[in-house]
Amino acid sequence: MNQMTIAPLLDIQDLTVRFRGLVAVDHVSFQVEAGTVHGLIGPNGAGKTTCFNLISGLIPPTSGSAVLAGVALDGLPSWKRTRAGLSRTFQNIRMFQEMTVRENVMTGMQARLQASVPEILSRTGRFRPEEVAAKTRAEELLEFVGLTASADRRAGDLPYGDQRRLEIARALASEPKLLLLDEPAAGMNPAETQDLVGLLNRLKQGGLTLLLVEHDMHFVMSLCDRITVLNFGRKIAEGSPREIRENPAVIEAYLGAKTAERLKDGAA
Ligand SMILES: Nc1ncnc2c1ncn2[C@@H]1O[C@H](COP(=O)(O)OP(=O)(O)OP(=O)(O)O)[C@@H](O)[C@H]1O
Ligand SMILES: [Mg+2]
């Protein structure tokens, strides 16, 4: 046996946030290993999105810590977390509706650009080569998510499933190590969901680590290497997809007996 232990890419310890009387996330600890797809599941209101908001720095925790690739995230603003390798999508899609699809992807690159403000304003120095490189990278990302033909469309005019894929392209533009996806398949039809499985698997094969919140259990079980389950802000289970779908506490709190049976047959 190799005695060396490799640190997890994301290490969450005792994360807690209290909103007035409600403890929305209650002493939650879990680790996401590099190169894996990790699921975060649980009933509505369990605290999944709030966990993402804590990890990405949108809200401060009451207590607890998060370390990404050896960098303590505590107290860092969101943009510094992006620089440390974190990116996310939102349950309620957030994008610039009036901008084109391509421009939306380019907004995701800001954390990577080196040009100074005077260089950007005068369009000189490092600005020009960076703008050319950013456009090229945007084309690559749009091709990757299958939106090349829509590059010049107004983002707000895209069908819902396409907007979800645009959000992923924008999130990838900052070249993250870890991508948090909050219900990426919500509102997608079965064909789009199937395509999304392929897309996320390709990202995994490319070495990206994913932390995934999703209610579509077939989707979750087919993608995830490991799953953490929340209920009323607390972690109630963690394990492989098989362990999770057979866990009585998870069946009781979330899956229900019928869904657990169907997942066993591979047809949830
Ligand atoms: N900013 C806030 N202020 C007060 N309460 C909040 C805030 N954000 C979330 N909550 C509450 O915290 C709890 C957890 O919400 P959260 O959105 O994290 O759930 P979720 O697991 O993502 O659920 P869903 O599957 O429905 O998206 C809920 O009771 C919610 O109402
Ligand atoms: Mg949510």
PDB file of C-alpha atoms and ligand atoms in Angstrom:
ATOM      1  CA  MET A   1       0.000   0.000   0.000  1.00  0.00           C
ATOM      2  CA  ASN A   2       1.132   3.482  -0.782  1.00  0.00           C
ATOM      3  CA  GLN A   3       1.309   5.382   2.495  1.00  0.00           C
ATOM      4  CA  MET A   4       1.146   8.792   0.843  1.00  0.00           C
ATOM      5  CA  THR A   5      -2.191  10.524   1.215  1.00  0.00           C
ATOM      6  CA  ILE A   6      -3.269  12.928  -1.484  1.00  0.00           C
ATOM      7  CA  ALA A   7      -5.181  15.923  -0.160  1.00  0.00           C
ATOM      8  CA  PRO A   8      -8.718  16.298  -1.522  1.00  0.00           C
ATOM      9  CA  LEU A   9      -9.285  19.093  -4.040  1.00  0.00           C
ATOM     10  CA  LEU A  10     -12.043  20.562  -1.865  1.00  0.00           C
ATOM     11  CA  ASP A  11     -12.121  20.088   1.885  1.00  0.00           C
ATOM     12  CA  ILE A  12     -15.231  21.323   3.692  1.00  0.00           C
ATOM     13  CA  GLN A  13     -15.056  21.202   7.491  1.00  0.00           C
ATOM     14  CA  ASP A  14     -17.938  21.854   9.868  1.00  0.00           C
ATOM     15  CA  LEU A  15     -19.577  24.390   7.571  1.00  0.00           C
ATOM     16  CA  THR A  16     -22.498  26.113   9.297  1.00  0.00           C
ATOM     17  CA  VAL A  17     -24.750  29.035   8.444  1.00  0.00           C
ATOM     18  CA  ARG A  18     -27.595  30.363  10.493  1.00  0.00           C
ATOM     19  CA  PHE A  19     -30.309  32.608   9.050  1.00  0.00           C
ATOM     20  CA  ARG A  20     -32.020  34.108  12.099  1.00  0.00           C
ATOM     21  CA  GLY A  21     -33.618  31.026  13.675  1.00  0.00           C
ATOM     22  CA  LEU A  22     -32.893  28.607  10.827  1.00  0.00           C
ATOM     23  CA  VAL A  23     -29.667  26.600  10.633  1.00  0.00           C
ATOM     24  CA  ALA A  24     -29.673  26.143   6.838  1.00  0.00           C
ATOM     25  CA  VAL A  25     -26.305  24.315   6.798  1.00  0.00           C
ATOM     26  CA  ASP A  26     -25.480  22.543  10.025  1.00  0.00           C
ATOM     27  CA  HIS A  27     -21.884  21.411  10.688  1.00  0.00           C
ATOM     28  CA  VAL A  28     -21.442  19.856   7.256  1.00  0.00           C
ATOM     29  CA  SER A  29     -18.095  18.254   6.382  1.00  0.00           C
ATOM     30  CA  PHE A  30     -17.176  16.485   3.168  1.00  0.00           C
ATOM     31  CA  GLN A  31     -14.270  16.156   0.757  1.00  0.00           C
ATOM     32  CA  VAL A  32     -14.255  16.197  -3.025  1.00  0.00           C
ATOM     33  CA  GLU A  33     -11.421  14.173  -4.559  1.00  0.00           C
ATOM     34  CA  ALA A  34      -9.670  15.565  -7.640  1.00  0.00           C
ATOM     35  CA  GLY A  35     -10.852  14.078 -10.916  1.00  0.00           C
ATOM     36  CA  THR A  36     -14.197  12.854  -9.581  1.00  0.00           C
ATOM     37  CA  VAL A  37     -17.831  13.810  -9.966  1.00  0.00           C
ATOM     38  CA  HIS A  38     -19.284  14.350  -6.490  1.00  0.00           C
ATOM     39  CA  GLY A  39     -23.040  14.644  -5.969  1.00  0.00           C
ATOM     40  CA  LEU A  40     -24.754  16.782  -3.330  1.00  0.00           C
ATOM     41  CA  ILE A  41     -28.379  15.702  -3.040  1.00  0.00           C
ATOM     42  CA  GLY A  42     -31.361  15.985  -0.718  1.00  0.00           C
ATOM     43  CA  PRO A  43     -34.938  17.260  -0.517  1.00  0.00           C
ATOM     44  CA  ASN A  44     -36.026  20.836  -1.296  1.00  0.00           C
ATOM     45  CA  GLY A  45     -34.707  23.213   1.323  1.00  0.00           C
ATOM     46  CA  ALA A  46     -32.028  20.750   2.513  1.00  0.00           C
ATOM     47  CA  GLY A  47     -29.297  23.396   2.159  1.00  0.00           C
ATOM     48  CA  LYS A  48     -27.637  22.380  -1.138  1.00  0.00           C
ATOM     49  CA  THR A  49     -27.693  25.784  -2.837  1.00  0.00           C
ATOM     50  CA  THR A  50     -26.751  27.425   0.455  1.00  0.00           C
ATOM     51  CA  CYS A  51     -23.674  25.151   0.567  1.00  0.00           C
ATOM     52  CA  PHE A  52     -22.753  26.352  -2.936  1.00  0.00           C
ATOM     53  CA  ASN A  53     -23.282  29.972  -1.832  1.00  0.00           C
ATOM     54  CA  LEU A  54     -20.939  29.416   1.113  1.00  0.00           C
ATOM     55  CA  ILE A  55     -18.270  27.669  -0.965  1.00  0.00           C
ATOM     56  CA  SER A  56     -18.377  30.321  -3.700  1.00  0.00           C
ATOM     57  CA  GLY A  57     -18.272  33.203  -1.211  1.00  0.00           C
ATOM     58  CA  LEU A  58     -21.708  34.684  -1.911  1.00  0.00           C
ATOM     59  CA  ILE A  59     -22.555  34.498   1.785  1.00  0.00           C
ATOM     60  CA  PRO A  60     -20.267  34.178   4.804  1.00  0.00           C
ATOM     61  CA  PRO A  61     -20.521  31.099   7.040  1.00  0.00           C
ATOM     62  CA  THR A  62     -21.384  31.360  10.724  1.00  0.00           C
ATOM     63  CA  SER A  63     -18.527  28.902  11.282  1.00  0.00           C
ATOM     64  CA  GLY A  64     -16.510  26.257   9.477  1.00  0.00           C
ATOM     65  CA  SER A  65     -13.940  26.264   6.713  1.00  0.00           C
ATOM     66  CA  ALA A  66     -13.350  25.451   3.066  1.00  0.00           C
ATOM     67  CA  VAL A  67      -9.995  24.695   1.442  1.00  0.00           C
ATOM     68  CA  LEU A  68      -9.576  24.434  -2.336  1.00  0.00           C
ATOM     69  CA  ALA A  69      -6.351  22.968  -3.723  1.00  0.00           C
ATOM     70  CA  GLY A  70      -4.542  23.956  -0.547  1.00  0.00           C
ATOM     71  CA  VAL A  71      -5.922  27.511  -0.532  1.00  0.00           C
ATOM     72  CA  ALA A  72      -8.035  28.487   2.497  1.00  0.00           C
ATOM     73  CA  LEU A  73     -11.124  30.144   1.038  1.00  0.00           C
ATOM     74  CA  ASP A  74     -12.362  31.596   4.314  1.00  0.00           C
ATOM     75  CA  GLY A  75     -12.926  35.335   4.023  1.00  0.00           C
ATOM     76  CA  LEU A  76     -11.905  35.503   0.346  1.00  0.00           C
ATOM     77  CA  PRO A  77     -14.226  37.420  -2.003  1.00  0.00           C
ATOM     78  CA  SER A  78     -15.793  35.441  -4.869  1.00  0.00           C
ATOM     79  CA  TRP A  79     -13.344  36.721  -7.508  1.00  0.00           C
ATOM     80  CA  LYS A  80     -10.369  35.456  -5.500  1.00  0.00           C
ATOM     81  CA  ARG A  81     -12.063  32.072  -5.216  1.00  0.00           C
ATOM     82  CA  THR A  82     -12.411  32.116  -9.000  1.00  0.00           C
ATOM     83  CA  ARG A  83      -8.672  32.779  -9.255  1.00  0.00           C
ATOM     84  CA  ALA A  84      -8.058  29.862  -6.878  1.00  0.00           C
ATOM     85  CA  GLY A  85      -9.850  27.584  -9.359  1.00  0.00           C
ATOM     86  CA  LEU A  86     -13.525  27.663  -8.407  1.00  0.00           C
ATOM     87  CA  SER A  87     -16.410  28.271 -10.781  1.00  0.00           C
ATOM     88  CA  ARG A  88     -20.158  27.691 -10.586  1.00  0.00           C
ATOM     89  CA  THR A  89     -23.506  27.789 -12.325  1.00  0.00           C
ATOM     90  CA  PHE A  90     -26.767  28.903 -10.720  1.00  0.00           C
ATOM     91  CA  GLN A  91     -30.057  27.129 -10.058  1.00  0.00           C
ATOM     92  CA  ASN A  92     -31.828  30.241 -11.352  1.00  0.00           C
ATOM     93  CA  ILE A  93     -29.834  30.972 -14.488  1.00  0.00           C
ATOM     94  CA  ARG A  94     -27.785  34.154 -14.208  1.00  0.00           C
ATOM     95  CA  MET A  95     -26.526  35.695 -17.398  1.00  0.00           C
ATOM     96  CA  PHE A  96     -26.507  38.962 -19.282  1.00  0.00           C
ATOM     97  CA  GLN A  97     -29.759  38.616 -21.229  1.00  0.00           C
ATOM     98  CA  GLU A  98     -29.024  41.570 -23.544  1.00  0.00           C
ATOM     99  CA  MET A  99     -25.500  40.456 -24.480  1.00  0.00           C
ATOM    100  CA  THR A 100     -24.762  37.920 -27.175  1.00  0.00           C
ATOM    101  CA  VAL A 101     -23.995  34.320 -26.350  1.00  0.00           C
ATOM    102  CA  ARG A 102     -20.309  34.882 -27.219  1.00  0.00           C
ATOM    103  CA  GLU A 103     -20.067  38.007 -25.033  1.00  0.00           C
ATOM    104  CA  ASN A 104     -21.546  36.097 -22.104  1.00  0.00           C
ATOM    105  CA  VAL A 105     -18.790  33.484 -22.388  1.00  0.00           C
ATOM    106  CA  MET A 106     -16.176  36.246 -22.555  1.00  0.00           C
ATOM    107  CA  THR A 107     -17.439  37.765 -19.286  1.00  0.00           C
ATOM    108  CA  GLY A 108     -16.411  34.479 -17.652  1.00  0.00           C
ATOM    109  CA  MET A 109     -12.774  35.125 -18.593  1.00  0.00           C
ATOM    110  CA  GLN A 110     -12.296  38.311 -16.591  1.00  0.00           C
ATOM    111  CA  ALA A 111     -10.518  36.574 -13.730  1.00  0.00           C
ATOM    112  CA  ARG A 112      -7.876  35.317 -16.180  1.00  0.00           C
ATOM    113  CA  LEU A 113      -7.112  38.543 -18.043  1.00  0.00           C
ATOM    114  CA  GLN A 114      -3.858  40.324 -17.210  1.00  0.00           C
ATOM    115  CA  ALA A 115      -4.341  43.680 -18.944  1.00  0.00           C
ATOM    116  CA  SER A 116      -4.441  46.715 -16.659  1.00  0.00           C
ATOM    117  CA  VAL A 117      -7.401  49.083 -16.583  1.00  0.00           C
ATOM    118  CA  PRO A 118      -5.528  51.808 -18.598  1.00  0.00           C
ATOM    119  CA  GLU A 119      -4.589  49.168 -21.187  1.00  0.00           C
ATOM    120  CA  ILE A 120      -8.204  48.057 -21.472  1.00  0.00           C
ATOM    121  CA  LEU A 121      -9.500  51.637 -21.754  1.00  0.00           C
ATOM    122  CA  SER A 122      -6.968  52.625 -24.412  1.00  0.00           C
ATOM    123  CA  ARG A 123      -7.194  49.174 -26.092  1.00  0.00           C
ATOM    124  CA  THR A 124      -3.372  48.998 -26.086  1.00  0.00           C
ATOM    125  CA  GLY A 125      -0.576  46.941 -24.485  1.00  0.00           C
ATOM    126  CA  ARG A 126      -1.745  43.537 -23.344  1.00  0.00           C
ATOM    127  CA  PHE A 127      -5.356  44.304 -24.263  1.00  0.00           C
ATOM    128  CA  ARG A 128      -5.304  43.449 -27.992  1.00  0.00           C
ATOM    129  CA  PRO A 129      -3.599  40.031 -27.842  1.00  0.00           C
ATOM    130  CA  GLU A 130      -5.765  39.111 -24.850  1.00  0.00           C
ATOM    131  CA  GLU A 131      -8.933  40.116 -26.685  1.00  0.00           C
ATOM    132  CA  VAL A 132      -7.971  37.943 -29.675  1.00  0.00           C
ATOM    133  CA  ALA A 133      -7.124  34.990 -27.407  1.00  0.00           C
ATOM    134  CA  ALA A 134     -10.368  35.467 -25.458  1.00  0.00           C
ATOM    135  CA  LYS A 135     -12.428  35.387 -28.657  1.00  0.00           C
ATOM    136  CA  THR A 136     -10.678  32.215 -29.815  1.00  0.00           C
ATOM    137  CA  ARG A 137     -11.239  30.546 -26.456  1.00  0.00           C
ATOM    138  CA  ALA A 138     -14.904  31.617 -26.478  1.00  0.00           C
ATOM    139  CA  GLU A 139     -15.351  29.923 -29.881  1.00  0.00           C
ATOM    140  CA  GLU A 140     -13.780  26.740 -28.509  1.00  0.00           C
ATOM    141  CA  LEU A 141     -16.052  26.724 -25.471  1.00  0.00           C
ATOM    142  CA  LEU A 142     -19.163  27.405 -27.551  1.00  0.00           C
ATOM    143  CA  GLU A 143     -18.240  24.536 -29.847  1.00  0.00           C
ATOM    144  CA  PHE A 144     -17.679  22.289 -26.845  1.00  0.00           C
ATOM    145  CA  VAL A 145     -21.189  22.943 -25.476  1.00  0.00           C
ATOM    146  CA  GLY A 146     -22.752  22.861 -28.962  1.00  0.00           C
ATOM    147  CA  LEU A 147     -23.711  26.534 -29.251  1.00  0.00           C
ATOM    148  CA  THR A 148     -21.513  27.662 -32.159  1.00  0.00           C
ATOM    149  CA  ALA A 149     -24.522  28.399 -34.370  1.00  0.00           C
ATOM    150  CA  SER A 150     -26.010  30.647 -31.665  1.00  0.00           C
ATOM    151  CA  ALA A 151     -22.841  32.677 -30.894  1.00  0.00           C
ATOM    152  CA  ASP A 152     -24.278  35.980 -32.144  1.00  0.00           C
ATOM    153  CA  ARG A 153     -27.781  35.542 -30.716  1.00  0.00           C
ATOM    154  CA  ARG A 154     -29.057  37.527 -27.747  1.00  0.00           C
ATOM    155  CA  ALA A 155     -28.543  35.241 -24.756  1.00  0.00           C
ATOM    156  CA  GLY A 156     -32.036  35.936 -23.404  1.00  0.00           C
ATOM    157  CA  ASP A 157     -33.568  34.575 -26.632  1.00  0.00           C
ATOM    158  CA  LEU A 158     -32.068  31.096 -26.275  1.00  0.00           C
ATOM    159  CA  PRO A 159     -34.288  28.157 -25.346  1.00  0.00           C
ATOM    160  CA  TYR A 160     -33.964  27.110 -21.726  1.00  0.00           C
ATOM    161  CA  GLY A 161     -31.731  24.061 -22.280  1.00  0.00           C
ATOM    162  CA  ASP A 162     -29.334  26.150 -24.383  1.00  0.00           C
ATOM    163  CA  GLN A 163     -29.165  28.790 -21.631  1.00  0.00           C
ATOM    164  CA  ARG A 164     -28.109  26.081 -19.195  1.00  0.00           C
ATOM    165  CA  ARG A 165     -25.313  25.013 -21.554  1.00  0.00           C
ATOM    166  CA  LEU A 166     -24.276  28.644 -22.056  1.00  0.00           C
ATOM    167  CA  GLU A 167     -23.933  28.987 -18.287  1.00  0.00           C
ATOM    168  CA  ILE A 168     -21.591  26.000 -18.289  1.00  0.00           C
ATOM    169  CA  ALA A 169     -19.498  27.545 -21.090  1.00  0.00           C
ATOM    170  CA  ARG A 170     -19.299  30.816 -19.146  1.00  0.00           C
ATOM    171  CA  ALA A 171     -18.298  28.969 -15.988  1.00  0.00           C
ATOM    172  CA  LEU A 172     -15.598  27.061 -17.901  1.00  0.00           C
ATOM    173  CA  ALA A 173     -14.153  30.295 -19.288  1.00  0.00           C
ATOM    174  CA  SER A 174     -12.300  30.984 -16.027  1.00  0.00           C
ATOM    175  CA  GLU A 175     -10.445  27.624 -16.471  1.00  0.00           C
ATOM    176  CA  PRO A 176     -11.606  26.190 -13.121  1.00  0.00           C
ATOM    177  CA  LYS A 177     -10.204  23.216 -11.250  1.00  0.00           C
ATOM    178  CA  LEU A 178     -13.582  22.633  -9.601  1.00  0.00           C
ATOM    179  CA  LEU A 179     -16.950  23.365 -11.183  1.00  0.00           C
ATOM    180  CA  LEU A 180     -20.073  23.580  -9.014  1.00  0.00           C
ATOM    181  CA  LEU A 181     -23.248  22.814 -10.963  1.00  0.00           C
ATOM    182  CA  ASP A 182     -26.595  23.693  -9.331  1.00  0.00           C
ATOM    183  CA  GLU A 183     -29.349  21.664 -11.038  1.00  0.00           C
ATOM    184  CA  PRO A 184     -27.836  21.745 -14.539  1.00  0.00           C
ATOM    185  CA  ALA A 185     -30.523  19.422 -15.954  1.00  0.00           C
ATOM    186  CA  ALA A 186     -33.513  21.334 -14.528  1.00  0.00           C
ATOM    187  CA  GLY A 187     -35.955  22.182 -17.314  1.00  0.00           C
ATOM    188  CA  MET A 188     -34.153  20.039 -19.885  1.00  0.00           C
ATOM    189  CA  ASN A 189     -35.972  17.424 -21.959  1.00  0.00           C
ATOM    190  CA  PRO A 190     -34.706  13.797 -21.888  1.00  0.00           C
ATOM    191  CA  ALA A 191     -32.587  14.208 -25.045  1.00  0.00           C
ATOM    192  CA  GLU A 192     -30.942  17.372 -23.695  1.00  0.00           C
ATOM    193  CA  THR A 193     -30.326  15.669 -20.349  1.00  0.00           C
ATOM    194  CA  GLN A 194     -28.671  12.742 -22.141  1.00  0.00           C
ATOM    195  CA  ASP A 195     -26.436  15.170 -24.074  1.00  0.00           C
ATOM    196  CA  LEU A 196     -25.538  16.869 -20.806  1.00  0.00           C
ATOM    197  CA  VAL A 197     -24.394  13.550 -19.311  1.00  0.00           C
ATOM    198  CA  GLY A 198     -22.041  13.177 -22.292  1.00  0.00           C
ATOM    199  CA  LEU A 199     -20.769  16.747 -21.945  1.00  0.00           C
ATOM    200  CA  LEU A 200     -20.072  16.400 -18.217  1.00  0.00           C
ATOM    201  CA  ASN A 201     -18.361  13.056 -18.768  1.00  0.00           C
ATOM    202  CA  ARG A 202     -16.090  14.694 -21.346  1.00  0.00           C
ATOM    203  CA  LEU A 203     -15.214  17.407 -18.804  1.00  0.00           C
ATOM    204  CA  LYS A 204     -14.376  14.711 -16.278  1.00  0.00           C
ATOM    205  CA  GLN A 205     -12.208  12.879 -18.801  1.00  0.00           C
ATOM    206  CA  GLY A 206     -10.422  16.183 -19.401  1.00  0.00           C
ATOM    207  CA  GLY A 207      -9.471  16.242 -15.709  1.00  0.00           C
ATOM    208  CA  LEU A 208     -12.077  18.667 -14.351  1.00  0.00           C
ATOM    209  CA  THR A 209     -13.605  17.937 -10.941  1.00  0.00           C
ATOM    210  CA  LEU A 210     -17.355  18.433 -10.584  1.00  0.00           C
ATOM    211  CA  LEU A 211     -19.592  19.033  -7.576  1.00  0.00           C
ATOM    212  CA  LEU A 212     -23.147  18.476  -8.705  1.00  0.00           C
ATOM    213  CA  VAL A 213     -26.547  19.335  -7.184  1.00  0.00           C
ATOM    214  CA  GLU A 214     -29.421  17.689  -9.044  1.00  0.00           C
ATOM    215  CA  HIS A 215     -32.842  16.141  -8.380  1.00  0.00           C
ATOM    216  CA  ASP A 216     -32.820  13.847 -11.452  1.00  0.00           C
ATOM    217  CA  MET A 217     -31.619  10.699  -9.692  1.00  0.00           C
ATOM    218  CA  HIS A 218     -30.907   8.703 -12.830  1.00  0.00           C
ATOM    219  CA  PHE A 219     -28.660  11.565 -13.953  1.00  0.00           C
ATOM    220  CA  VAL A 220     -26.956  11.738 -10.539  1.00  0.00           C
ATOM    221  CA  MET A 221     -26.436   7.993 -10.227  1.00  0.00           C
ATOM    222  CA  SER A 222     -25.025   7.645 -13.739  1.00  0.00           C
ATOM    223  CA  LEU A 223     -22.503  10.478 -13.332  1.00  0.00           C
ATOM    224  CA  CYS A 224     -21.354  10.517  -9.716  1.00  0.00           C
ATOM    225  CA  ASP A 225     -18.439   8.654  -8.175  1.00  0.00           C
ATOM    226  CA  ARG A 226     -19.502   9.674  -4.698  1.00  0.00           C
ATOM    227  CA  ILE A 227     -22.588  11.302  -3.187  1.00  0.00           C
ATOM    228  CA  THR A 228     -23.221  13.356  -0.054  1.00  0.00           C
ATOM    229  CA  VAL A 229     -26.823  13.604   1.170  1.00  0.00           C
ATOM    230  CA  LEU A 230     -28.217  16.580   3.103  1.00  0.00           C
ATOM    231  CA  ASN A 231     -31.499  16.793   4.998  1.00  0.00           C
ATOM    232  CA  PHE A 232     -32.555  19.846   7.026  1.00  0.00           C
ATOM    233  CA  GLY A 233     -29.032  21.229   6.692  1.00  0.00           C
ATOM    234  CA  ARG A 234     -27.336  18.123   8.064  1.00  0.00           C
ATOM    235  CA  LYS A 235     -25.307  15.475   6.309  1.00  0.00           C
ATOM    236  CA  ILE A 236     -27.238  12.212   6.692  1.00  0.00           C
ATOM    237  CA  ALA A 237     -25.244   9.932   4.390  1.00  0.00           C
ATOM    238  CA  GLU A 238     -22.267   9.657   2.088  1.00  0.00           C
ATOM    239  CA  GLY A 239     -21.091   6.916  -0.226  1.00  0.00           C
ATOM    240  CA  SER A 240     -21.110   5.407  -3.707  1.00  0.00           C
ATOM    241  CA  PRO A 241     -24.311   5.691  -5.789  1.00  0.00           C
ATOM    242  CA  ARG A 242     -25.125   2.099  -4.837  1.00  0.00           C
ATOM    243  CA  GLU A 243     -24.624   2.704  -1.125  1.00  0.00           C
ATOM    244  CA  ILE A 244     -26.773   5.837  -1.314  1.00  0.00           C
ATOM    245  CA  ARG A 245     -29.700   4.255  -3.139  1.00  0.00           C
ATOM    246  CA  GLU A 246     -29.695   1.367  -0.646  1.00  0.00           C
ATOM    247  CA  ASN A 247     -29.356   3.593   2.443  1.00  0.00           C
ATOM    248  CA  PRO A 248     -32.587   3.404   4.527  1.00  0.00           C
ATOM    249  CA  ALA A 249     -32.158   6.946   5.918  1.00  0.00           C
ATOM    250  CA  VAL A 250     -31.809   8.358   2.381  1.00  0.00           C
ATOM    251  CA  ILE A 251     -34.807   6.362   1.129  1.00  0.00           C
ATOM    252  CA  GLU A 252     -36.840   7.622   4.081  1.00  0.00           C
ATOM    253  CA  ALA A 253     -35.802  11.279   3.843  1.00  0.00           C
ATOM    254  CA  TYR A 254     -35.585  11.730   0.094  1.00  0.00           C
ATOM    255  CA  LEU A 255     -35.706   8.926  -2.465  1.00  0.00           C
ATOM    256  CA  GLY A 256     -38.817   7.042  -1.413  1.00  0.00           C
ATOM    257  CA  ALA A 257     -39.068   3.266  -1.761  1.00  0.00           C
ATOM    258  CA  LYS A 258     -40.380   3.340  -5.351  1.00  0.00           C
ATOM    259  CA  THR A 259     -37.569   5.464  -6.756  1.00  0.00           C
ATOM    260  CA  ALA A 260     -34.992   3.401  -4.855  1.00  0.00           C
ATOM    261  CA  GLU A 261     -36.407   0.232  -6.482  1.00  0.00           C
ATOM    262  CA  ARG A 262     -36.370   1.762  -9.955  1.00  0.00           C
ATOM    263  CA  LEU A 263     -32.779   3.007  -9.467  1.00  0.00           C
ATOM    264  CA  LYS A 264     -31.773  -0.543  -8.578  1.00  0.00           C
ATOM    265  CA  ASP A 265     -33.096  -1.651 -11.979  1.00  0.00           C
ATOM    266  CA  GLY A 266     -31.176   1.190 -13.607  1.00  0.00           C
ATOM    267  CA  ALA A 267     -34.355   2.855 -14.882  1.00  0.00           C
ATOM    268  CA  ALA A 268     -35.245   5.675 -12.493  1.00  0.00           C
TER     269      ALA A 268
HETATM  270  N1  LIG B   1     -30.551  34.160   2.326  1.00  0.00           N
HETATM  271  C1  LIG B   1     -31.406  33.413   3.044  1.00  0.00           C
HETATM  272  N2  LIG B   1     -32.062  33.912   4.111  1.00  0.00           N
HETATM  273  C2  LIG B   1     -32.902  33.144   4.843  1.00  0.00           C
HETATM  274  N3  LIG B   1     -33.141  31.841   4.584  1.00  0.00           N
HETATM  275  C3  LIG B   1     -32.522  31.285   3.539  1.00  0.00           C
HETATM  276  C4  LIG B   1     -31.617  32.032   2.703  1.00  0.00           C
HETATM  277  N4  LIG B   1     -31.140  31.214   1.738  1.00  0.00           N
HETATM  278  C5  LIG B   1     -31.716  30.013   1.940  1.00  0.00           C
HETATM  279  N5  LIG B   1     -32.539  30.053   3.015  1.00  0.00           N
HETATM  280  C6  LIG B   1     -33.296  28.915   3.568  1.00  0.00           C
HETATM  281  O1  LIG B   1     -32.340  27.900   3.826  1.00  0.00           O
HETATM  282  C7  LIG B   1     -32.919  26.602   3.554  1.00  0.00           C
HETATM  283  C8  LIG B   1     -32.054  25.883   2.543  1.00  0.00           C
HETATM  284  O2  LIG B   1     -32.264  26.465   1.251  1.00  0.00           O
HETATM  285  P1  LIG B   1     -31.482  26.003  -0.053  1.00  0.00           P
HETATM  286  O3  LIG B   1     -31.867  26.961  -1.125  1.00  0.00           O
HETATM  287  O4  LIG B   1     -30.067  25.874   0.254  1.00  0.00           O
HETATM  288  O5  LIG B   1     -32.118  24.578  -0.312  1.00  0.00           O
HETATM  289  P2  LIG B   1     -31.825  23.540  -1.494  1.00  0.00           P
HETATM  290  O6  LIG B   1     -31.348  22.288  -0.871  1.00  0.00           O
HETATM  291  O7  LIG B   1     -30.981  24.170  -2.528  1.00  0.00           O
HETATM  292  O8  LIG B   1     -33.305  23.282  -2.042  1.00  0.00           O
HETATM  293  P3  LIG B   1     -33.867  23.096  -3.564  1.00  0.00           P
HETATM  294  O9  LIG B   1     -33.659  21.643  -3.896  1.00  0.00           O
HETATM  295  O10 LIG B   1     -35.302  23.429  -3.443  1.00  0.00           O
HETATM  296  O11 LIG B   1     -33.118  24.030  -4.450  1.00  0.00           O
HETATM  297  C9  LIG B   1     -34.338  26.844   3.105  1.00  0.00           C
HETATM  298  O12 LIG B   1     -35.185  26.708   4.223  1.00  0.00           O
HETATM  299  C10 LIG B   1     -34.300  28.292   2.619  1.00  0.00           C
HETATM  300  O13 LIG B   1     -35.563  28.888   2.723  1.00  0.00           O
HETATM  301 MG    MG B   2     -31.254  24.730  -4.466  1.00  0.00          MG
END
